[in-house]
């Protein structure tokens, strides 16, 4: 509830704020990344082709709900997706109020038990659809307000062990300066912001303060804007020391790698001088550590969502710091023996 709705509820139920205790837990969902994508028009059904692109089996399809505001859109979207992957049409279904009660129950049952992978639905699926393993929510066109969007986006990743994504497909008319589509002011602010989309939501719902670190650990990115900024600020190949070709110094005194005595003694009883690998430090080291930690969390959530170990079980913190601090090894092949998690031993669900 927004603060305005909360005041109405208190007034209607006769709740005196001065004589009651209000626990504000907020509605932040740290394991859902929110995103805005543009589509050409309100009938640009091709904007949803990414859902089935490259799919050859039902397992290639995401566990997704596509929300629409008109029954006509639901049927047209389903027909288009069926035409793109006719062999998988049994894995794509729709739900709306005009279906019979028995038909709706059977349809929801099939979706809950993964017989259906992609669900195209109206508001009928917006409430009470508590399925833990949905990884993708798509809103086709803008909803009436931000509250409806948050309700629908919240159908994703109901399990805290699942990472989800909520995408709003916004028609071009929303962004036009002249004759642009009318929207609720807060929803427009959420769509057009260049900052973190969660900040807009927190202000609108008066959510309590949240720690940025917990969001990174849960999702890797709050929203597409934060994701884009993180990608721009950290050049991952360069951060791992893989992008720059090795340089051969023309003079040993000008070398980037200073010499240091070896730990081993040679035949003459002396310790020969050897190259000391250059180590990262400061902001560069912190950025690399953060990148490897995000990789570790993402691998844990995607490869072993039901395992009983944490992400540190894949790569202990001590090993992570060692990998991040050294510029060598300089190739991906050299890193593989160190980064390889115990996937063959864990099975599909980490058992």
PDB file of N, CA, C and O in Angstrom, residues 131-190:
ATOM      1  N   UNK A 131       3.801 -19.262  -7.411  1.00  0.00           N
ATOM      2  CA  UNK A 131       4.596 -20.355  -7.956  1.00  0.00           C
ATOM      3  C   UNK A 131       6.060 -19.994  -7.766  1.00  0.00           C
ATOM      4  O   UNK A 131       6.512 -18.957  -8.255  1.00  0.00           O
ATOM      5  N   UNK A 132       6.846 -20.820  -7.077  1.00  0.00           N
ATOM      6  CA  UNK A 132       8.181 -20.403  -6.628  1.00  0.00           C
ATOM      7  C   UNK A 132       9.233 -20.267  -7.711  1.00  0.00           C
ATOM      8  O   UNK A 132      10.196 -19.523  -7.540  1.00  0.00           O
ATOM      9  N   UNK A 133       9.085 -20.980  -8.841  1.00  0.00           N
ATOM     10  CA  UNK A 133      10.202 -21.063  -9.790  1.00  0.00           C
ATOM     11  C   UNK A 133      10.001 -20.267 -11.070  1.00  0.00           C
ATOM     12  O   UNK A 133      10.657 -20.529 -12.071  1.00  0.00           O
ATOM     13  N   UNK A 134       9.111 -19.277 -11.076  1.00  0.00           N
ATOM     14  CA  UNK A 134       8.944 -18.418 -12.250  1.00  0.00           C
ATOM     15  C   UNK A 134      10.145 -17.470 -12.314  1.00  0.00           C
ATOM     16  O   UNK A 134      10.429 -16.742 -11.355  1.00  0.00           O
ATOM     17  N   UNK A 135      10.836 -17.467 -13.431  1.00  0.00           N
ATOM     18  CA  UNK A 135      12.057 -16.662 -13.541  1.00  0.00           C
ATOM     19  C   UNK A 135      11.875 -15.392 -14.360  1.00  0.00           C
ATOM     20  O   UNK A 135      12.731 -14.517 -14.335  1.00  0.00           O
ATOM     21  N   UNK A 136      10.755 -15.274 -15.082  1.00  0.00           N
ATOM     22  CA  UNK A 136      10.594 -14.120 -15.964  1.00  0.00           C
ATOM     23  C   UNK A 136       9.149 -13.637 -15.975  1.00  0.00           C
ATOM     24  O   UNK A 136       8.214 -14.431 -16.144  1.00  0.00           O
ATOM     25  N   UNK A 137       8.975 -12.335 -15.786  1.00  0.00           N
ATOM     26  CA  UNK A 137       7.684 -11.671 -15.933  1.00  0.00           C
ATOM     27  C   UNK A 137       7.824 -10.620 -17.015  1.00  0.00           C
ATOM     28  O   UNK A 137       8.773  -9.837 -17.007  1.00  0.00           O
ATOM     29  N   UNK A 138       6.877 -10.604 -17.955  1.00  0.00           N
ATOM     30  CA  UNK A 138       6.881  -9.598 -19.012  1.00  0.00           C
ATOM     31  C   UNK A 138       5.527  -8.883 -19.000  1.00  0.00           C
ATOM     32  O   UNK A 138       4.479  -9.528 -19.033  1.00  0.00           O
ATOM     33  N   UNK A 139       5.562  -7.570 -18.931  1.00  0.00           N
ATOM     34  CA  UNK A 139       4.363  -6.756 -19.032  1.00  0.00           C
ATOM     35  C   UNK A 139       4.297  -6.203 -20.446  1.00  0.00           C
ATOM     36  O   UNK A 139       5.145  -5.413 -20.855  1.00  0.00           O
ATOM     37  N   UNK A 140       3.284  -6.629 -21.213  1.00  0.00           N
ATOM     38  CA  UNK A 140       3.137  -6.178 -22.595  1.00  0.00           C
ATOM     39  C   UNK A 140       2.348  -4.872 -22.601  1.00  0.00           C
ATOM     40  O   UNK A 140       1.135  -4.848 -22.454  1.00  0.00           O
ATOM     41  N   UNK A 141       3.068  -3.755 -22.754  1.00  0.00           N
ATOM     42  CA  UNK A 141       2.437  -2.442 -22.674  1.00  0.00           C
ATOM     43  C   UNK A 141       2.416  -1.942 -21.252  1.00  0.00           C
ATOM     44  O   UNK A 141       2.590  -2.694 -20.294  1.00  0.00           O
ATOM     45  N   UNK A 142       2.196  -0.653 -21.093  1.00  0.00           N
ATOM     46  CA  UNK A 142       2.218  -0.060 -19.755  1.00  0.00           C
ATOM     47  C   UNK A 142       0.921  -0.348 -19.009  1.00  0.00           C
ATOM     48  O   UNK A 142      -0.169  -0.260 -19.581  1.00  0.00           O
ATOM     49  N   UNK A 143       0.989  -0.682 -17.731  1.00  0.00           N
ATOM     50  CA  UNK A 143      -0.221  -0.870 -16.921  1.00  0.00           C
ATOM     51  C   UNK A 143      -0.803   0.481 -16.507  1.00  0.00           C
ATOM     52  O   UNK A 143      -0.256   1.530 -16.844  1.00  0.00           O
ATOM     53  N   UNK A 144      -1.864   0.446 -15.733  1.00  0.00           N
ATOM     54  CA  UNK A 144      -2.530   1.683 -15.332  1.00  0.00           C
ATOM     55  C   UNK A 144      -1.697   2.485 -14.335  1.00  0.00           C
ATOM     56  O   UNK A 144      -1.723   3.722 -14.344  1.00  0.00           O
ATOM     57  N   UNK A 145      -0.992   1.808 -13.458  1.00  0.00           N
ATOM     58  CA  UNK A 145      -0.213   2.526 -12.455  1.00  0.00           C
ATOM     59  C   UNK A 145       0.951   1.665 -11.970  1.00  0.00           C
ATOM     60  O   UNK A 145       1.068   0.484 -12.323  1.00  0.00           O
ATOM     61  N   UNK A 146       1.796   2.269 -11.150  1.00  0.00           N
ATOM     62  CA  UNK A 146       2.982   1.584 -10.662  1.00  0.00           C
ATOM     63  C   UNK A 146       2.629   0.450  -9.700  1.00  0.00           C
ATOM     64  O   UNK A 146       3.316  -0.572  -9.661  1.00  0.00           O
ATOM     65  N   UNK A 147       1.549   0.599  -8.950  1.00  0.00           N
ATOM     66  CA  UNK A 147       1.150  -0.448  -8.004  1.00  0.00           C
ATOM     67  C   UNK A 147       0.821  -1.751  -8.725  1.00  0.00           C
ATOM     68  O   UNK A 147       1.180  -2.839  -8.269  1.00  0.00           O
ATOM     69  N   UNK A 148       0.114  -1.647  -9.857  1.00  0.00           N
ATOM     70  CA  UNK A 148      -0.224  -2.850 -10.634  1.00  0.00           C
ATOM     71  C   UNK A 148       1.049  -3.503 -11.149  1.00  0.00           C
ATOM     72  O   UNK A 148       1.180  -4.739 -11.125  1.00  0.00           O
ATOM     73  N   UNK A 149       1.995  -2.694 -11.604  1.00  0.00           N
ATOM     74  CA  UNK A 149       3.247  -3.259 -12.106  1.00  0.00           C
ATOM     75  C   UNK A 149       4.001  -3.998 -11.002  1.00  0.00           C
ATOM     76  O   UNK A 149       4.487  -5.111 -11.217  1.00  0.00           O
ATOM     77  N   UNK A 150       4.084  -3.418  -9.818  1.00  0.00           N
ATOM     78  CA  UNK A 150       4.795  -4.061  -8.718  1.00  0.00           C
ATOM     79  C   UNK A 150       4.108  -5.370  -8.339  1.00  0.00           C
ATOM     80  O   UNK A 150       4.759  -6.376  -8.043  1.00  0.00           O
ATOM     81  N   UNK A 151       2.771  -5.376  -8.364  1.00  0.00           N
ATOM     82  CA  UNK A 151       2.025  -6.596  -8.058  1.00  0.00           C
ATOM     83  C   UNK A 151       2.346  -7.696  -9.068  1.00  0.00           C
ATOM     84  O   UNK A 151       2.584  -8.852  -8.711  1.00  0.00           O
ATOM     85  N   UNK A 152       2.374  -7.345 -10.348  1.00  0.00           N
ATOM     86  CA  UNK A 152       2.628  -8.339 -11.391  1.00  0.00           C
ATOM     87  C   UNK A 152       4.091  -8.769 -11.407  1.00  0.00           C
ATOM     88  O   UNK A 152       4.390  -9.956 -11.560  1.00  0.00           O
ATOM     89  N   UNK A 153       4.992  -7.807 -11.272  1.00  0.00           N
ATOM     90  CA  UNK A 153       6.416  -8.154 -11.244  1.00  0.00           C
ATOM     91  C   UNK A 153       6.736  -9.077 -10.085  1.00  0.00           C
ATOM     92  O   UNK A 153       7.640  -9.921 -10.179  1.00  0.00           O
ATOM     93  N   UNK A 154       5.980  -8.949  -9.001  1.00  0.00           N
ATOM     94  CA  UNK A 154       6.208  -9.771  -7.817  1.00  0.00           C
ATOM     95  C   UNK A 154       5.836 -11.221  -7.983  1.00  0.00           C
ATOM     96  O   UNK A 154       6.081 -12.034  -7.084  1.00  0.00           O
ATOM     97  N   UNK A 155       5.257 -11.593  -9.145  1.00  0.00           N
ATOM     98  CA  UNK A 155       4.980 -13.014  -9.397  1.00  0.00           C
ATOM     99  C   UNK A 155       6.260 -13.770  -9.713  1.00  0.00           C
ATOM    100  O   UNK A 155       6.283 -15.004  -9.684  1.00  0.00           O
ATOM    101  N   UNK A 156       7.330 -13.053 -10.016  1.00  0.00           N
ATOM    102  CA  UNK A 156       8.602 -13.709 -10.341  1.00  0.00           C
ATOM    103  C   UNK A 156       9.354 -14.072  -9.068  1.00  0.00           C
ATOM    104  O   UNK A 156       9.228 -13.400  -8.036  1.00  0.00           O
ATOM    105  N   UNK A 157      10.137 -15.145  -9.168  1.00  0.00           N
ATOM    106  CA  UNK A 157      11.090 -15.529  -8.119  1.00  0.00           C
ATOM    107  C   UNK A 157      10.455 -15.502  -6.732  1.00  0.00           C
ATOM    108  O   UNK A 157      10.975 -14.869  -5.814  1.00  0.00           O
ATOM    109  N   UNK A 158       9.340 -16.206  -6.572  1.00  0.00           N
ATOM    110  CA  UNK A 158       8.701 -16.264  -5.263  1.00  0.00           C
ATOM    111  C   UNK A 158       9.585 -17.000  -4.253  1.00  0.00           C
ATOM    112  O   UNK A 158       9.499 -16.765  -3.055  1.00  0.00           O
ATOM    113  N   UNK A 159      10.411 -17.906  -4.752  1.00  0.00           N
ATOM    114  CA  UNK A 159      11.386 -18.557  -3.881  1.00  0.00           C
ATOM    115  C   UNK A 159      12.611 -17.664  -3.743  1.00  0.00           C
ATOM    116  O   UNK A 159      13.112 -17.134  -4.742  1.00  0.00           O
ATOM    117  N   UNK A 160      13.131 -17.490  -2.543  1.00  0.00           N
ATOM    118  CA  UNK A 160      14.336 -16.653  -2.372  1.00  0.00           C
ATOM    119  C   UNK A 160      15.565 -17.258  -3.021  1.00  0.00           C
ATOM    120  O   UNK A 160      16.577 -16.578  -3.174  1.00  0.00           O
ATOM    121  N   UNK A 161      15.505 -18.523  -3.424  1.00  0.00           N
ATOM    122  CA  UNK A 161      16.644 -19.188  -4.046  1.00  0.00           C
ATOM    123  C   UNK A 161      16.632 -19.055  -5.561  1.00  0.00           C
ATOM    124  O   UNK A 161      17.506 -19.587  -6.229  1.00  0.00           O
ATOM    125  N   UNK A 162      15.625 -18.377  -6.104  1.00  0.00           N
ATOM    126  CA  UNK A 162      15.500 -18.212  -7.552  1.00  0.00           C
ATOM    127  C   UNK A 162      15.750 -16.754  -7.910  1.00  0.00           C
ATOM    128  O   UNK A 162      15.268 -15.846  -7.226  1.00  0.00           O
ATOM    129  N   UNK A 163      16.503 -16.519  -8.949  1.00  0.00           N
ATOM    130  CA  UNK A 163      16.739 -15.162  -9.435  1.00  0.00           C
ATOM    131  C   UNK A 163      15.791 -14.900 -10.594  1.00  0.00           C
ATOM    132  O   UNK A 163      15.717 -15.677 -11.539  1.00  0.00           O
ATOM    133  N   UNK A 164      15.042 -13.809 -10.512  1.00  0.00           N
ATOM    134  CA  UNK A 164      14.048 -13.500 -11.527  1.00  0.00           C
ATOM    135  C   UNK A 164      14.310 -12.174 -12.216  1.00  0.00           C
ATOM    136  O   UNK A 164      15.160 -11.378 -11.794  1.00  0.00           O
ATOM    137  N   UNK A 165      13.552 -11.963 -13.281  1.00  0.00           N
ATOM    138  CA  UNK A 165      13.646 -10.708 -14.030  1.00  0.00           C
ATOM    139  C   UNK A 165      12.234 -10.281 -14.417  1.00  0.00           C
ATOM    140  O   UNK A 165      11.423 -11.110 -14.815  1.00  0.00           O
ATOM    141  N   UNK A 166      11.960  -8.989 -14.300  1.00  0.00           N
ATOM    142  CA  UNK A 166      10.658  -8.438 -14.659  1.00  0.00           C
ATOM    143  C   UNK A 166      10.867  -7.354 -15.706  1.00  0.00           C
ATOM    144  O   UNK A 166      11.546  -6.359 -15.443  1.00  0.00           O
ATOM    145  N   UNK A 167      10.312  -7.569 -16.897  1.00  0.00           N
ATOM    146  CA  UNK A 167      10.529  -6.671 -18.035  1.00  0.00           C
ATOM    147  C   UNK A 167       9.213  -5.997 -18.410  1.00  0.00           C
ATOM    148  O   UNK A 167       8.200  -6.674 -18.608  1.00  0.00           O
ATOM    149  N   UNK A 168       9.234  -4.684 -18.519  1.00  0.00           N
ATOM    150  CA  UNK A 168       8.073  -3.953 -19.036  1.00  0.00           C
ATOM    151  C   UNK A 168       8.370  -3.510 -20.463  1.00  0.00           C
ATOM    152  O   UNK A 168       9.334  -2.781 -20.705  1.00  0.00           O
ATOM    153  N   UNK A 169       7.545  -3.959 -21.403  1.00  0.00           N
ATOM    154  CA  UNK A 169       7.653  -3.535 -22.793  1.00  0.00           C
ATOM    155  C   UNK A 169       6.826  -2.271 -22.970  1.00  0.00           C
ATOM    156  O   UNK A 169       5.603  -2.290 -22.821  1.00  0.00           O
ATOM    157  N   UNK A 170       7.497  -1.180 -23.274  1.00  0.00           N
ATOM    158  CA  UNK A 170       6.854   0.133 -23.324  1.00  0.00           C
ATOM    159  C   UNK A 170       6.804   0.626 -24.768  1.00  0.00           C
ATOM    160  O   UNK A 170       7.832   0.653 -25.458  1.00  0.00           O
ATOM    161  N   UNK A 171       5.615   1.004 -25.229  1.00  0.00           N
ATOM    162  CA  UNK A 171       5.457   1.468 -26.599  1.00  0.00           C
ATOM    163  C   UNK A 171       6.123   2.839 -26.798  1.00  0.00           C
ATOM    164  O   UNK A 171       6.261   3.632 -25.864  1.00  0.00           O
ATOM    165  N   UNK A 172       6.555   3.105 -28.017  1.00  0.00           N
ATOM    166  CA  UNK A 172       7.294   4.329 -28.332  1.00  0.00           C
ATOM    167  C   UNK A 172       6.502   5.591 -28.012  1.00  0.00           C
ATOM    168  O   UNK A 172       7.073   6.632 -27.705  1.00  0.00           O
ATOM    169  N   UNK A 173       5.186   5.514 -28.084  1.00  0.00           N
ATOM    170  CA  UNK A 173       4.365   6.708 -27.843  1.00  0.00           C
ATOM    171  C   UNK A 173       4.546   7.252 -26.432  1.00  0.00           C
ATOM    172  O   UNK A 173       4.298   8.437 -26.176  1.00  0.00           O
ATOM    173  N   UNK A 174       4.993   6.429 -25.512  1.00  0.00           N
ATOM    174  CA  UNK A 174       5.216   6.879 -24.138  1.00  0.00           C
ATOM    175  C   UNK A 174       6.367   7.881 -24.084  1.00  0.00           C
ATOM    176  O   UNK A 174       6.364   8.813 -23.282  1.00  0.00           O
ATOM    177  N   UNK A 175       7.351   7.710 -24.970  1.00  0.00           N
ATOM    178  CA  UNK A 175       8.552   8.532 -24.932  1.00  0.00           C
ATOM    179  C   UNK A 175       8.468   9.758 -25.844  1.00  0.00           C
ATOM    180  O   UNK A 175       9.372  10.573 -25.846  1.00  0.00           O
ATOM    181  N   UNK A 176       7.433   9.880 -26.639  1.00  0.00           N
ATOM    182  CA  UNK A 176       7.315  11.012 -27.565  1.00  0.00           C
ATOM    183  C   UNK A 176       7.044  12.304 -26.797  1.00  0.00           C
ATOM    184  O   UNK A 176       6.372  12.309 -25.766  1.00  0.00           O
ATOM    185  N   UNK A 177       7.580  13.392 -27.315  1.00  0.00           N
ATOM    186  CA  UNK A 177       7.365  14.698 -26.708  1.00  0.00           C
ATOM    187  C   UNK A 177       5.987  15.254 -27.056  1.00  0.00           C
ATOM    188  O   UNK A 177       5.337  15.897 -26.242  1.00  0.00           O
ATOM    189  N   UNK A 178       5.549  15.001 -28.276  1.00  0.00           N
ATOM    190  CA  UNK A 178       4.236  15.473 -28.716  1.00  0.00           C
ATOM    191  C   UNK A 178       3.271  14.299 -28.830  1.00  0.00           C
ATOM    192  O   UNK A 178       3.631  13.227 -29.332  1.00  0.00           O
ATOM    193  N   UNK A 179       2.061  14.484 -28.374  1.00  0.00           N
ATOM    194  CA  UNK A 179       1.015  13.472 -28.449  1.00  0.00           C
ATOM    195  C   UNK A 179       1.428  12.164 -27.764  1.00  0.00           C
ATOM    196  O   UNK A 179       1.124  11.080 -28.231  1.00  0.00           O
ATOM    197  N   UNK A 180       2.137  12.280 -26.675  1.00  0.00           N
ATOM    198  CA  UNK A 180       2.587  11.064 -26.022  1.00  0.00           C
ATOM    199  C   UNK A 180       1.497  10.518 -25.106  1.00  0.00           C
ATOM    200  O   UNK A 180       0.623  11.245 -24.629  1.00  0.00           O
ATOM    201  N   UNK A 181       1.599   9.215 -24.848  1.00  0.00           N
ATOM    202  CA  UNK A 181       0.593   8.510 -24.065  1.00  0.00           C
ATOM    203  C   UNK A 181       0.550   9.031 -22.635  1.00  0.00           C
ATOM    204  O   UNK A 181       1.590   9.273 -22.014  1.00  0.00           O
ATOM    205  N   UNK A 182      -0.655   9.208 -22.092  1.00  0.00           N
ATOM    206  CA  UNK A 182      -0.808   9.656 -20.714  1.00  0.00           C
ATOM    207  C   UNK A 182      -0.537   8.499 -19.760  1.00  0.00           C
ATOM    208  O   UNK A 182      -1.051   7.391 -19.950  1.00  0.00           O
ATOM    209  N   UNK A 183       0.240   8.774 -18.736  1.00  0.00           N
ATOM    210  CA  UNK A 183       0.568   7.771 -17.740  1.00  0.00           C
ATOM    211  C   UNK A 183       0.448   8.357 -16.345  1.00  0.00           C
ATOM    212  O   UNK A 183       0.528   9.577 -16.166  1.00  0.00           O
ATOM    213  N   UNK A 184       0.259   7.504 -15.367  1.00  0.00           N
ATOM    214  CA  UNK A 184       0.342   7.936 -13.984  1.00  0.00           C
ATOM    215  C   UNK A 184       1.729   8.563 -13.764  1.00  0.00           C
ATOM    216  O   UNK A 184       2.740   8.001 -14.202  1.00  0.00           O
ATOM    217  N   UNK A 185       1.828   9.707 -13.137  1.00  0.00           N
ATOM    218  CA  UNK A 185       3.121  10.397 -12.990  1.00  0.00           C
ATOM    219  C   UNK A 185       4.226   9.525 -12.401  1.00  0.00           C
ATOM    220  O   UNK A 185       5.366   9.562 -12.872  1.00  0.00           O
ATOM    221  N   UNK A 186       3.912   8.745 -11.375  1.00  0.00           N
ATOM    222  CA  UNK A 186       4.946   7.925 -10.748  1.00  0.00           C
ATOM    223  C   UNK A 186       5.399   6.808 -11.672  1.00  0.00           C
ATOM    224  O   UNK A 186       6.585   6.461 -11.708  1.00  0.00           O
ATOM    225  N   UNK A 187       4.466   6.227 -12.422  1.00  0.00           N
ATOM    226  CA  UNK A 187       4.840   5.190 -13.379  1.00  0.00           C
ATOM    227  C   UNK A 187       5.743   5.768 -14.461  1.00  0.00           C
ATOM    228  O   UNK A 187       6.740   5.141 -14.857  1.00  0.00           O
ATOM    229  N   UNK A 188       5.431   6.969 -14.924  1.00  0.00           N
ATOM    230  CA  UNK A 188       6.287   7.619 -15.915  1.00  0.00           C
ATOM    231  C   UNK A 188       7.675   7.900 -15.331  1.00  0.00           C
ATOM    232  O   UNK A 188       8.694   7.716 -16.009  1.00  0.00           O
ATOM    233  N   UNK A 189       7.723   8.329 -14.089  1.00  0.00           N
ATOM    234  CA  UNK A 189       9.011   8.578 -13.452  1.00  0.00           C
ATOM    235  C   UNK A 189       9.827   7.299 -13.390  1.00  0.00           C
ATOM    236  O   UNK A 189      11.041   7.303 -13.638  1.00  0.00           O
ATOM    237  N   UNK A 190       9.177   6.175 -13.059  1.00  0.00           N
ATOM    238  CA  UNK A 190       9.873   4.884 -12.986  1.00  0.00           C
ATOM    239  C   UNK A 190      10.416   4.481 -14.359  1.00  0.00           C
ATOM    240  O   UNK A 190      11.524   3.956 -14.471  1.00  0.00           O
TER     241      UNK A 190
END
